[in-house]
PDB file of C-alpha atoms in Angstrom:
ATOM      1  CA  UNK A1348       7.163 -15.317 -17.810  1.00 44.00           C
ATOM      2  CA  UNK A1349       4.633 -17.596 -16.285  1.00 40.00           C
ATOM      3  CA  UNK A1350       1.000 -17.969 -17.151  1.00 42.00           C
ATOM      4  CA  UNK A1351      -1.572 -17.437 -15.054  1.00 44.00           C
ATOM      5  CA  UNK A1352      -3.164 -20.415 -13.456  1.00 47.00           C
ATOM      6  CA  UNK A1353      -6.904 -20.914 -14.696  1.00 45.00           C
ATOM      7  CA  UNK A1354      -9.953 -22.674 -14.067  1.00 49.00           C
ATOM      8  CA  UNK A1355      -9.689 -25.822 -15.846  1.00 52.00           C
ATOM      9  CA  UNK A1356     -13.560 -25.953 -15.586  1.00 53.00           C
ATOM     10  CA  UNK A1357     -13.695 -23.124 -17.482  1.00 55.00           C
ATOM     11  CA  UNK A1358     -14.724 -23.099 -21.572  1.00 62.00           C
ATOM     12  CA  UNK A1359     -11.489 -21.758 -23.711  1.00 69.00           C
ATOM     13  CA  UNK A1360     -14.141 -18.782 -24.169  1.00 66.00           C
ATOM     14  CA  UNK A1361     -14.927 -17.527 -20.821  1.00 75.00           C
ATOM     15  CA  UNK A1362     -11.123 -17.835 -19.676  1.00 88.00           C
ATOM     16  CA  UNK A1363      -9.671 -16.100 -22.667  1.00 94.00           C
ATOM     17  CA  UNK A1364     -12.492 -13.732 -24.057  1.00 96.00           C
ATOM     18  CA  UNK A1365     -12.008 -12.056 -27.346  1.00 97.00           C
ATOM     19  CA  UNK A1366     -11.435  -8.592 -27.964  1.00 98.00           C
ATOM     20  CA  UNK A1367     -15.252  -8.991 -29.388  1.00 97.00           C
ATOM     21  CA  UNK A1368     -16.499  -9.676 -26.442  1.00 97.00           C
ATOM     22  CA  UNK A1369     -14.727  -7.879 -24.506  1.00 98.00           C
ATOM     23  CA  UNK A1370     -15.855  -4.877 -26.601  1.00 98.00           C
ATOM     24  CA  UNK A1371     -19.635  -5.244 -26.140  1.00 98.00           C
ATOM     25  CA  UNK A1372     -19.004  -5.798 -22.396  1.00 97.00           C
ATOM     26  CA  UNK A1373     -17.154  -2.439 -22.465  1.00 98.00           C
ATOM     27  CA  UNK A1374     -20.107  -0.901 -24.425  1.00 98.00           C
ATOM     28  CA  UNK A1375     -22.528  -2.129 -21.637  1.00 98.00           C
ATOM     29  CA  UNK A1376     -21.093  -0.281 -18.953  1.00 96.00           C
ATOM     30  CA  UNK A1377     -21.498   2.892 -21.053  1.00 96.00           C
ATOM     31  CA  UNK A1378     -17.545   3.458 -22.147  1.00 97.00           C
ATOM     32  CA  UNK A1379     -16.410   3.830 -25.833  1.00 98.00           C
ATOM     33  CA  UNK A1380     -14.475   0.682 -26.558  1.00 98.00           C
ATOM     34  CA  UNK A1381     -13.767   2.133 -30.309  1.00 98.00           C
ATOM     35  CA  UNK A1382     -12.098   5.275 -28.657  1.00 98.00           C
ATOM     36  CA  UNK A1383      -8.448   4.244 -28.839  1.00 98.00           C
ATOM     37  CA  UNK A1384      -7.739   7.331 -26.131  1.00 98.00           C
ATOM     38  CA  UNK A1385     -10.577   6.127 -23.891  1.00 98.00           C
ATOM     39  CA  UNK A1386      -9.492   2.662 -24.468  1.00 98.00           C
ATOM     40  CA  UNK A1387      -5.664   3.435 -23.399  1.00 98.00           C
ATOM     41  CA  UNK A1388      -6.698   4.952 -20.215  1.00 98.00           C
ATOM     42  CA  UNK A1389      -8.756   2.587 -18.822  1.00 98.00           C
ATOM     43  CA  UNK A1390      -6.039  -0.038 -20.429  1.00 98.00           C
ATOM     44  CA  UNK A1391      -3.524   2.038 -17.967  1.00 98.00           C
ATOM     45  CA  UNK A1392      -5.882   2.129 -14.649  1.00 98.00           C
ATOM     46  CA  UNK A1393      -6.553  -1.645 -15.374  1.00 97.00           C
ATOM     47  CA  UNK A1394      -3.017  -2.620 -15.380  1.00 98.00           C
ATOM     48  CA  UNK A1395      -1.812  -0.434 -12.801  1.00 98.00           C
ATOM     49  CA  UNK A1396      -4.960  -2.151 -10.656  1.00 97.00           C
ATOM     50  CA  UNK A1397      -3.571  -5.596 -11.987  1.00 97.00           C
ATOM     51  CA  UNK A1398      -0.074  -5.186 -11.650  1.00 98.00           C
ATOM     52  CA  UNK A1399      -0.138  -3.586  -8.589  1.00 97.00           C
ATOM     53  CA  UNK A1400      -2.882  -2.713  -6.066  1.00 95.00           C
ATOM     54  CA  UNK A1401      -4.330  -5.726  -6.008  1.00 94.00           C
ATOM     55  CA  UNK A1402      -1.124  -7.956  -5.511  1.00 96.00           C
ATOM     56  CA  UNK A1403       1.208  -8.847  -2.163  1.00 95.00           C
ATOM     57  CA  UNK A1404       1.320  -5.209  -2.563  1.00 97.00           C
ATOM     58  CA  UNK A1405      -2.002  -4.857  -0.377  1.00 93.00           C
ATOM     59  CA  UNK A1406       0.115  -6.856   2.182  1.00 92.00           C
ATOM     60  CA  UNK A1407       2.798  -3.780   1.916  1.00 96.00           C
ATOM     61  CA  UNK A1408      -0.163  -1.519   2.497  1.00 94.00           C
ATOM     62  CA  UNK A1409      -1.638  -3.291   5.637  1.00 77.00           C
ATOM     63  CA  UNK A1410      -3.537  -0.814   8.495  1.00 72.00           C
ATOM     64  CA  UNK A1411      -2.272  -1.620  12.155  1.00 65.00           C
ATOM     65  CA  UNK A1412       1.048   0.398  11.029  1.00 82.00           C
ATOM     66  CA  UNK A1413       2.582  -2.762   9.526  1.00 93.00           C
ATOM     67  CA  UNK A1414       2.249  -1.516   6.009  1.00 95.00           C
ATOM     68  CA  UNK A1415       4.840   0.743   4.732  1.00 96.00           C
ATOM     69  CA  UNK A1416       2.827   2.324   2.024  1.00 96.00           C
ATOM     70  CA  UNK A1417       0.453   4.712   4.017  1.00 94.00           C
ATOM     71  CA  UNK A1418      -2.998   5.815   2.114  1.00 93.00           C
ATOM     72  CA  UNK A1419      -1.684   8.597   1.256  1.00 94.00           C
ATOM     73  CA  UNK A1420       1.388   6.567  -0.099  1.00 96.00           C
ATOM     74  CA  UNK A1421      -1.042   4.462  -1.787  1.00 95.00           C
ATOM     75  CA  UNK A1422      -2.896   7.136  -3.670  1.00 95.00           C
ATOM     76  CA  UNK A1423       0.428   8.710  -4.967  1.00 97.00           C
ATOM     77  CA  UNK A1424       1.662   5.509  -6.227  1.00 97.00           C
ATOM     78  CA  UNK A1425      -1.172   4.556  -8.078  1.00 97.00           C
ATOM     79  CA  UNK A1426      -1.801   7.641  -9.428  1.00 98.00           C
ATOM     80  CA  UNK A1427       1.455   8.135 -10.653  1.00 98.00           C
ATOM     81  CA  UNK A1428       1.742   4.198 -12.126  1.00 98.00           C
ATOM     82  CA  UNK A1429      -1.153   4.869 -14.132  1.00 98.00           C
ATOM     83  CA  UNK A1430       0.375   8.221 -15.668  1.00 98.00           C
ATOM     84  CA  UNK A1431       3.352   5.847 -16.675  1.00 98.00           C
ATOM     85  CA  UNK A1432       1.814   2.898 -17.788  1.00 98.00           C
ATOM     86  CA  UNK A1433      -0.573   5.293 -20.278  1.00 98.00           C
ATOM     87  CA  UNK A1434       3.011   7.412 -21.226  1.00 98.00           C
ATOM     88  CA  UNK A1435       4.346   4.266 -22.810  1.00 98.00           C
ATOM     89  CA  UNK A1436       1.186   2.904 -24.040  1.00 98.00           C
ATOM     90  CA  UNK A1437       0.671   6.468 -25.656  1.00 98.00           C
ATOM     91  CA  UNK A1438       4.468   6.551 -27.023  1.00 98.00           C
ATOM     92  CA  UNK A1439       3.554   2.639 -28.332  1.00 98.00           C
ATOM     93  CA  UNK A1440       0.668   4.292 -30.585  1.00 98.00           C
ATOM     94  CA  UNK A1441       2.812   6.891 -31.465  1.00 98.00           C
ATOM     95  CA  UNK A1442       5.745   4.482 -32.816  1.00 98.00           C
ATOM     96  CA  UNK A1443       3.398   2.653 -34.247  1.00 98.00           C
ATOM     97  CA  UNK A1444       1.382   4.647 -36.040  1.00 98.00           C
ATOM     98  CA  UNK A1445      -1.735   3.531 -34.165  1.00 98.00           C
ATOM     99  CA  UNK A1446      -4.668   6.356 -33.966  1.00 98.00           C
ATOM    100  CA  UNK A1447      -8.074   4.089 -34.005  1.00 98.00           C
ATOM    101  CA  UNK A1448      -8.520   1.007 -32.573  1.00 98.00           C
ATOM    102  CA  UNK A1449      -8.938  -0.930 -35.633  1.00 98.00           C
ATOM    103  CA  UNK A1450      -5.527   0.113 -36.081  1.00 98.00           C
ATOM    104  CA  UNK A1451      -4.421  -1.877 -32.889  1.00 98.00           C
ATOM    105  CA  UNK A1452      -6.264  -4.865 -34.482  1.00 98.00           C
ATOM    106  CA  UNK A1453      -3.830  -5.192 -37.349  1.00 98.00           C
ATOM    107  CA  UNK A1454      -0.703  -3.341 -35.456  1.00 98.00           C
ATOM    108  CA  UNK A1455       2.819  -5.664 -35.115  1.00 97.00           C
ATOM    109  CA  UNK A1456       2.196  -7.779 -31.995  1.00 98.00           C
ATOM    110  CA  UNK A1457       5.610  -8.348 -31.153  1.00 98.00           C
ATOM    111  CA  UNK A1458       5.976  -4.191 -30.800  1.00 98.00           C
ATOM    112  CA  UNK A1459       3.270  -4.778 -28.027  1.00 98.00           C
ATOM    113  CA  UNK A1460       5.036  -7.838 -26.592  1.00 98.00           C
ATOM    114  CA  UNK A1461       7.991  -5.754 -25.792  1.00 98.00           C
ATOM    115  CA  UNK A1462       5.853  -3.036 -24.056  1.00 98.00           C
ATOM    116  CA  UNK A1463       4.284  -5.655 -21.854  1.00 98.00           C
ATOM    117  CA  UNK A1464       7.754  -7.055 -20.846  1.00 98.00           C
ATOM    118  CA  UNK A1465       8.941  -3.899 -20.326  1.00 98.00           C
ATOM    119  CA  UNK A1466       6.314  -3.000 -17.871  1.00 98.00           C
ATOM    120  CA  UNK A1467       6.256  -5.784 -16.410  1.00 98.00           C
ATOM    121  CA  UNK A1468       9.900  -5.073 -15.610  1.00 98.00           C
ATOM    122  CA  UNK A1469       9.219  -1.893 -14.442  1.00 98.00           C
ATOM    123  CA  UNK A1470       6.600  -2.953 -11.668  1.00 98.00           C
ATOM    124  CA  UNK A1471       8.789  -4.866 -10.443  1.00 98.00           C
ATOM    125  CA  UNK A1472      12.153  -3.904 -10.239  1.00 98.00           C
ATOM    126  CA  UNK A1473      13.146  -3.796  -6.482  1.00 98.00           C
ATOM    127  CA  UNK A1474      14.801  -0.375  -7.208  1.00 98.00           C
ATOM    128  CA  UNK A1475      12.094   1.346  -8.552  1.00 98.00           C
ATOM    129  CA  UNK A1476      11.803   4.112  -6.785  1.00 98.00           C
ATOM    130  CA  UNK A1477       8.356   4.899  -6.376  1.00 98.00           C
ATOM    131  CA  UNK A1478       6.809   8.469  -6.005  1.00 98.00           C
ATOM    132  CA  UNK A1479       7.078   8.974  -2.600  1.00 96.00           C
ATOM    133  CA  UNK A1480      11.101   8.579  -2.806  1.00 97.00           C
ATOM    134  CA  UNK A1481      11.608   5.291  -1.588  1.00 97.00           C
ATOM    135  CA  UNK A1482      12.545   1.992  -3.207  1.00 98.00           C
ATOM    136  CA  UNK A1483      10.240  -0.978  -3.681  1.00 98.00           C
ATOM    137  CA  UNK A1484      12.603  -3.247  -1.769  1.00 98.00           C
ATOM    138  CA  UNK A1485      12.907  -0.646   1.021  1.00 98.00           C
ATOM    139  CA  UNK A1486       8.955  -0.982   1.027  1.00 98.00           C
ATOM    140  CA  UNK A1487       9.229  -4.279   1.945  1.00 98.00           C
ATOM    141  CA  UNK A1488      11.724  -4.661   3.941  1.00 98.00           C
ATOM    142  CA  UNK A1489      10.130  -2.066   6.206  1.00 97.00           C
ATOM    143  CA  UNK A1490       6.611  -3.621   6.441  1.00 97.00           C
ATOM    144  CA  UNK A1491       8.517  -7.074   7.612  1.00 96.00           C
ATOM    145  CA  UNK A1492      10.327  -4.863  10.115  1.00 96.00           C
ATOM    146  CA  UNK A1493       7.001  -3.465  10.925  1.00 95.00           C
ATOM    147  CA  UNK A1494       5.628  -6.733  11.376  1.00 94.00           C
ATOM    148  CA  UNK A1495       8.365  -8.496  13.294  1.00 94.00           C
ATOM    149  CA  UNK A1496       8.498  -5.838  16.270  1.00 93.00           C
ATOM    150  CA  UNK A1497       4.254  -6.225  16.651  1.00 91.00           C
ATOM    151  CA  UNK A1498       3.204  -8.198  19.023  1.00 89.00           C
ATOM    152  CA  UNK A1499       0.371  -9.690  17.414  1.00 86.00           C
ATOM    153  CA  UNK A1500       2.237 -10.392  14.019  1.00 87.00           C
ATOM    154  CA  UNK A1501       4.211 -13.965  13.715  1.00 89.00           C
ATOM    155  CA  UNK A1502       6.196 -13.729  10.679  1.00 92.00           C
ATOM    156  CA  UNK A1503       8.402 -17.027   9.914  1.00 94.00           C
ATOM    157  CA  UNK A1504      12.111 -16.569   9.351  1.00 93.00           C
ATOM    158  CA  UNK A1505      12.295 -17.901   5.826  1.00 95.00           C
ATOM    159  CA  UNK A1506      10.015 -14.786   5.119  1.00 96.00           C
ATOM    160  CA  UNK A1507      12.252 -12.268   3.308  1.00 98.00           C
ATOM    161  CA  UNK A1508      12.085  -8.777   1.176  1.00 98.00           C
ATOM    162  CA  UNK A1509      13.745 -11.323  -1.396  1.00 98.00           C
ATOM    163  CA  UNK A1510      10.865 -13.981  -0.980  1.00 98.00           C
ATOM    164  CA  UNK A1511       7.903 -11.594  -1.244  1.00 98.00           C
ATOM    165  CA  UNK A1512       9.234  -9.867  -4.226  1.00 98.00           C
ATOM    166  CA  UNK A1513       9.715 -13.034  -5.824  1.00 98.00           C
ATOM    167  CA  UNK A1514       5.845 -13.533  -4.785  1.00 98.00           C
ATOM    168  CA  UNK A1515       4.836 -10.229  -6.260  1.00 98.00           C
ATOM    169  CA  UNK A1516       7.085 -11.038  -9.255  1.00 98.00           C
ATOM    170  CA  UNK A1517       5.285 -13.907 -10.318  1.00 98.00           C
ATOM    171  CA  UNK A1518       2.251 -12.563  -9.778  1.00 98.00           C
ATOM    172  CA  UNK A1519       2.853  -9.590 -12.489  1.00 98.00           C
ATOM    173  CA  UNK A1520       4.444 -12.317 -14.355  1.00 98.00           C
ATOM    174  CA  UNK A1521       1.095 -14.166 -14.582  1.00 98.00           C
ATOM    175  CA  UNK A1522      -0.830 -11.014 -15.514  1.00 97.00           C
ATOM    176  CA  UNK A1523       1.383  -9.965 -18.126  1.00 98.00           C
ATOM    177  CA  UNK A1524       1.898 -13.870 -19.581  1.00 97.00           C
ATOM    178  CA  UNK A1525      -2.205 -13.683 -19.391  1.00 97.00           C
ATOM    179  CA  UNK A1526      -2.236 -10.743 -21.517  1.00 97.00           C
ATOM    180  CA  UNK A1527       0.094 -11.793 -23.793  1.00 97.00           C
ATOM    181  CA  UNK A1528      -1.875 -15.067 -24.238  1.00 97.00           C
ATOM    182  CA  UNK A1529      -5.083 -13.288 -25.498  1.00 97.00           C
ATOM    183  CA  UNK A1530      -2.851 -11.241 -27.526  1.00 98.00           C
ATOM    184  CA  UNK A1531      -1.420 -14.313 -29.143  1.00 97.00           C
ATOM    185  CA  UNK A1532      -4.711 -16.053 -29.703  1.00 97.00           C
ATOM    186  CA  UNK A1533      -6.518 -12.791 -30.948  1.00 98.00           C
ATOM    187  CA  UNK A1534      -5.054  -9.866 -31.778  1.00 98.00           C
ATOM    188  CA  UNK A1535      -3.603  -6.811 -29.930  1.00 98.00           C
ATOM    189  CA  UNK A1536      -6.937  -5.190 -28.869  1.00 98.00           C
ATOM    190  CA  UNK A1537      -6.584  -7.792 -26.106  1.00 98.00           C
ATOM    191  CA  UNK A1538      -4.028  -5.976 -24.184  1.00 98.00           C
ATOM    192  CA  UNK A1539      -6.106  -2.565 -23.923  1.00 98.00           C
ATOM    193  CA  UNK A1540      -9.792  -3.841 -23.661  1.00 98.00           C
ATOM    194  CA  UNK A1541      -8.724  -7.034 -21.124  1.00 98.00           C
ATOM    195  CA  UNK A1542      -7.553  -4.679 -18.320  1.00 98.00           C
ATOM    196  CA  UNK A1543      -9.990  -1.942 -19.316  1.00 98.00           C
ATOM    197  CA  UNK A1544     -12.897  -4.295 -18.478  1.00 97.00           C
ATOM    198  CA  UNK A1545     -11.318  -5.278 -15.437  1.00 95.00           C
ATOM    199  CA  UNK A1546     -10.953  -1.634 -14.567  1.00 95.00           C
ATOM    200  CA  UNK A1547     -14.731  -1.358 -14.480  1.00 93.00           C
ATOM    201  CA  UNK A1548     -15.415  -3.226 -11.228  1.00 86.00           C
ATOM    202  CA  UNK A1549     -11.897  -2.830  -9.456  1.00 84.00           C
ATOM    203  CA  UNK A1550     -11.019   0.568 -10.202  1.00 83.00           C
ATOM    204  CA  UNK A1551     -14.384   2.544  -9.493  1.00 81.00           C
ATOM    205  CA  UNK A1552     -13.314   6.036  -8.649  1.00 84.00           C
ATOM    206  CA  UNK A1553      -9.415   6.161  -9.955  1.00 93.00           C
ATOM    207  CA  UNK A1554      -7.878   9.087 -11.139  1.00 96.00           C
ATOM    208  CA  UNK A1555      -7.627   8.242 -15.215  1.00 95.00           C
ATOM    209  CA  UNK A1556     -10.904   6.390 -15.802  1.00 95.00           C
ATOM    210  CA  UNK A1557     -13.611   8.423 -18.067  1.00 93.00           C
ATOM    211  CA  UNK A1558     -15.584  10.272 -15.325  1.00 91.00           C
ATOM    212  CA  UNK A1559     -13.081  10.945 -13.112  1.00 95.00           C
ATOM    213  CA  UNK A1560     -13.615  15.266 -13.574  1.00 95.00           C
ATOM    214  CA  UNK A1561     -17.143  14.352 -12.642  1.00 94.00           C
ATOM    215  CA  UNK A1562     -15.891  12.881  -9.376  1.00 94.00           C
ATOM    216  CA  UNK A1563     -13.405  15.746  -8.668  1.00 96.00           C
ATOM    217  CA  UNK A1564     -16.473  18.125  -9.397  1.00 96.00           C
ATOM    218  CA  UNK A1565     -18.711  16.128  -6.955  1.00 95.00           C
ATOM    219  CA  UNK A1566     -15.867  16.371  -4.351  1.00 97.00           C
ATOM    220  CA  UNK A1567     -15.701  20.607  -4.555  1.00 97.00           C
ATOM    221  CA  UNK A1568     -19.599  20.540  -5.087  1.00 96.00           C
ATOM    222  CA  UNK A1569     -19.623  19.084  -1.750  1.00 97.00           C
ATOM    223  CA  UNK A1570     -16.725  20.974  -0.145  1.00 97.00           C
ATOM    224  CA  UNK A1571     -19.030  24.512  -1.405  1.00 96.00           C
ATOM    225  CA  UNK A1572     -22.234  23.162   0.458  1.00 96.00           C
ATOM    226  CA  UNK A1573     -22.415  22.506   3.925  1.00 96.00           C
ATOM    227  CA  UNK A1574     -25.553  20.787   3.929  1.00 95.00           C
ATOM    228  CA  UNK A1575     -24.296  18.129   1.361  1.00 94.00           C
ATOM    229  CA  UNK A1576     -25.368  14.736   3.324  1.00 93.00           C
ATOM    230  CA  UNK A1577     -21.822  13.817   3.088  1.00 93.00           C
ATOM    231  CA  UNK A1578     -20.724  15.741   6.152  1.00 96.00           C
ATOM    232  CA  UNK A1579     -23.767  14.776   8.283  1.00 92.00           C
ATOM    233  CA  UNK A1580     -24.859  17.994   9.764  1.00 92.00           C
ATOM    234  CA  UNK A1581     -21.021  18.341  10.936  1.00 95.00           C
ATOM    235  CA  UNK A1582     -18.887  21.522   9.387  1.00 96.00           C
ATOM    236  CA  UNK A1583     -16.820  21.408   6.638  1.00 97.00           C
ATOM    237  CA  UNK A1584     -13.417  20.146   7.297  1.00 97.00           C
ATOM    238  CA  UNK A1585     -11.425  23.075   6.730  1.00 97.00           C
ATOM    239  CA  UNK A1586      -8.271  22.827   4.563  1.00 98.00           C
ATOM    240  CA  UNK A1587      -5.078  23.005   5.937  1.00 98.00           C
ATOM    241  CA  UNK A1588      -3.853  27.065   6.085  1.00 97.00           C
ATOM    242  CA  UNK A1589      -2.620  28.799   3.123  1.00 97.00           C
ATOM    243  CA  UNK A1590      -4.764  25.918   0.371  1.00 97.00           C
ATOM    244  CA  UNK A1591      -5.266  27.234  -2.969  1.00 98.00           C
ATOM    245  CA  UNK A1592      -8.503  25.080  -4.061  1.00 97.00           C
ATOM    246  CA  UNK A1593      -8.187  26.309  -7.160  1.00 97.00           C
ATOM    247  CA  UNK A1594      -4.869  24.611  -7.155  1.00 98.00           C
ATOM    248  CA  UNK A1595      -5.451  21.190  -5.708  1.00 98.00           C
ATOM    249  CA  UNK A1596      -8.517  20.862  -8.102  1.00 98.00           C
ATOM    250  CA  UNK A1597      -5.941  21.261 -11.125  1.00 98.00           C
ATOM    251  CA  UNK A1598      -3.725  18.762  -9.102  1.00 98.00           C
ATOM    252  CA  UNK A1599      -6.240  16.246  -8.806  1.00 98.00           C
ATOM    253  CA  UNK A1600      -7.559  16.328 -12.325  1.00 98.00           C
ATOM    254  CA  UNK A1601      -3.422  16.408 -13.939  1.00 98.00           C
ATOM    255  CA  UNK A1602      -0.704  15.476 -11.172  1.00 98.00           C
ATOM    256  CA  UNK A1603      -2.420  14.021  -8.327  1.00 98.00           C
ATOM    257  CA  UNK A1604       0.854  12.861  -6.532  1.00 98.00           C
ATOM    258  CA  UNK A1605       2.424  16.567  -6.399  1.00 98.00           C
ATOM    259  CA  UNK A1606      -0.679  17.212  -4.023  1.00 98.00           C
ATOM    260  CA  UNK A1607       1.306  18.602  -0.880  1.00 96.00           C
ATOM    261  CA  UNK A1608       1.488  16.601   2.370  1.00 95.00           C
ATOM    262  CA  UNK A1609      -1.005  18.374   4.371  1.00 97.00           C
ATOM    263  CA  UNK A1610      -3.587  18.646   1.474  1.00 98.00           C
ATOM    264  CA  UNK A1611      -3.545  15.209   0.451  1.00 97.00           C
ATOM    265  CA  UNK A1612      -4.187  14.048   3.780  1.00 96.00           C
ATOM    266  CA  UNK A1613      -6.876  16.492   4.144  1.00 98.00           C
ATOM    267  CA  UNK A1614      -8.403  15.211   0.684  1.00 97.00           C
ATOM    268  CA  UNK A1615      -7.855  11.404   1.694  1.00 95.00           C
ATOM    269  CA  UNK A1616      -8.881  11.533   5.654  1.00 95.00           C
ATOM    270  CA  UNK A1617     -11.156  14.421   6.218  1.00 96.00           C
ATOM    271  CA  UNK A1618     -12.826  15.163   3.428  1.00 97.00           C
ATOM    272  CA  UNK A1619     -12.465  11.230   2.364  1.00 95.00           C
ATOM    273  CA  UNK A1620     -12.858  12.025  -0.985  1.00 94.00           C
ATOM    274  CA  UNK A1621     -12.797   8.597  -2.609  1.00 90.00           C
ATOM    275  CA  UNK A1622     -16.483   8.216  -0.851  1.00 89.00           C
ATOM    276  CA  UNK A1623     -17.953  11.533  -2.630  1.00 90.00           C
ATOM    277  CA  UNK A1624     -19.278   9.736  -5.523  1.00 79.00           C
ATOM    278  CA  UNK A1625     -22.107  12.685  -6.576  1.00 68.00           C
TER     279      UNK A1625
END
């Protein structure tokens, strides 16, 4: 795998940061960077964030209906990537033997090395079939089918599924090689505080971050009082017929991405519960 490409300009220090510092940085923002099972979900949001949303795959998630992956698509898949990226990093502890994160510290690094690879395969395997049933190459292919019939879209010939997986490829490639870099010149903490951090300004609001029953509180706070300022004097959008919300709040806090059809678009588009923040 290739490495990311860095600022040259940068100090050694600021482009590969040390678990140490990482740590405090974690500590700032209020999180528990000695809680290995705080630690391993943020690790999981952060990598799912890296490794995924923000990649090509934005490009596959385009508005205009170019994008394949609709919101709703979106929220399902990176709900359900972050349940399987903490699953193996939970099984890794497990193996291992790992229950604090001072155990991490001194764990085998080349047991972590194979996790990393294996994700990385994993993200991007053009037959993963994601949660909503179809493949990741059948995501692409129908975004540059999407693309080619609008009239406002100019998409060059030489532009294939094959060409923009390679692109997504080697950008996972470069996060995982980056991760496995600070591994190599620290120690394993690396891999679970480096996306954790970056978790903290690019995954605000995801399902598996500490907080996120606070947010699903806020959302059926809100949905119980009709003058909440987050419906602006308008009503309540109701919920499609037949809605258990005693049932979709267990959803959202465990399985997220077995939230019906109807109900998850209700969640994403009326209620727009990503914006409900108290």
């Amino acid at each position: 795998m290739s490495s990311p490409e860095l600022d040259e300009t940068s100090t050694d220090e600021e482009r590969y940061p040390s678990p140490d510092v990482l740590r405090e940085m974690l500590a700032n923002h209020g999180f528990e960077p000695d809680n290995l099972a705080q630690m391993v979900d943020m690790a999981a949001v952060g990598i799912t964030a890296l490794w995924w949303r923000n990649t090509k795959v934005e490009d596959w998630h385009a508005g205009a209906n170019i994008g394949a992956l609709s919101d709703m698509d979106m929220y399902r898949v990176n709900t359900h990537s972050t349940s399987r990226v903490r699953e193996r990093l939970k099984t890794w502890c497990r193996q291992q033997g790992v229950r604090s994160m001072t155990d991490v510290a001194g764990a085998d690094p080349d047991s972590l090395e194979v996790v990393v690879y294996r994700l990385y395969r994993w993200f991007t395997n053009p037959k993963r079939v994601l949660v909503t049933g179809n493949t990741l190459y059948d995501v692409v292919a129908q975004t540059l089918s999407n693309a080619r019939a609008h009239p406002e879209c100019d998409v060059p010939e030489d532009v294939t599924p094959e060409s923009e997986l390679a692109d997504y490829e080697k950008e996972v490639a470069g996060a995982a090689s980056y991760a496995l870099l600070c591994m190599d010149k620290y120690d394993p903490r690396s891999v679970l505080y480096g996306p954790a951090v970056f978790s903290i300004a690019w995954a605000t609001g995801w399902w598996g971050k500490p907080g996120y029953a606070s947010h699903v509180d806020a959302v059926f706070a809100a949905l119980d009082n009709p003058d909440h300022r987050v419906w602006r004097g308008k009503p309540i959008p109701a919920p499609p017929s037949g809605t258990d919300l005693a049932i979709v709040r267990r959803l959202m806090l465990t399985r997220p991405w077995q939230i019906p059809d109807a109900v998850c678009e209700w969640l994403i588009y009326d209620v727009g519960e990503h914006y409900i923040l108290d």
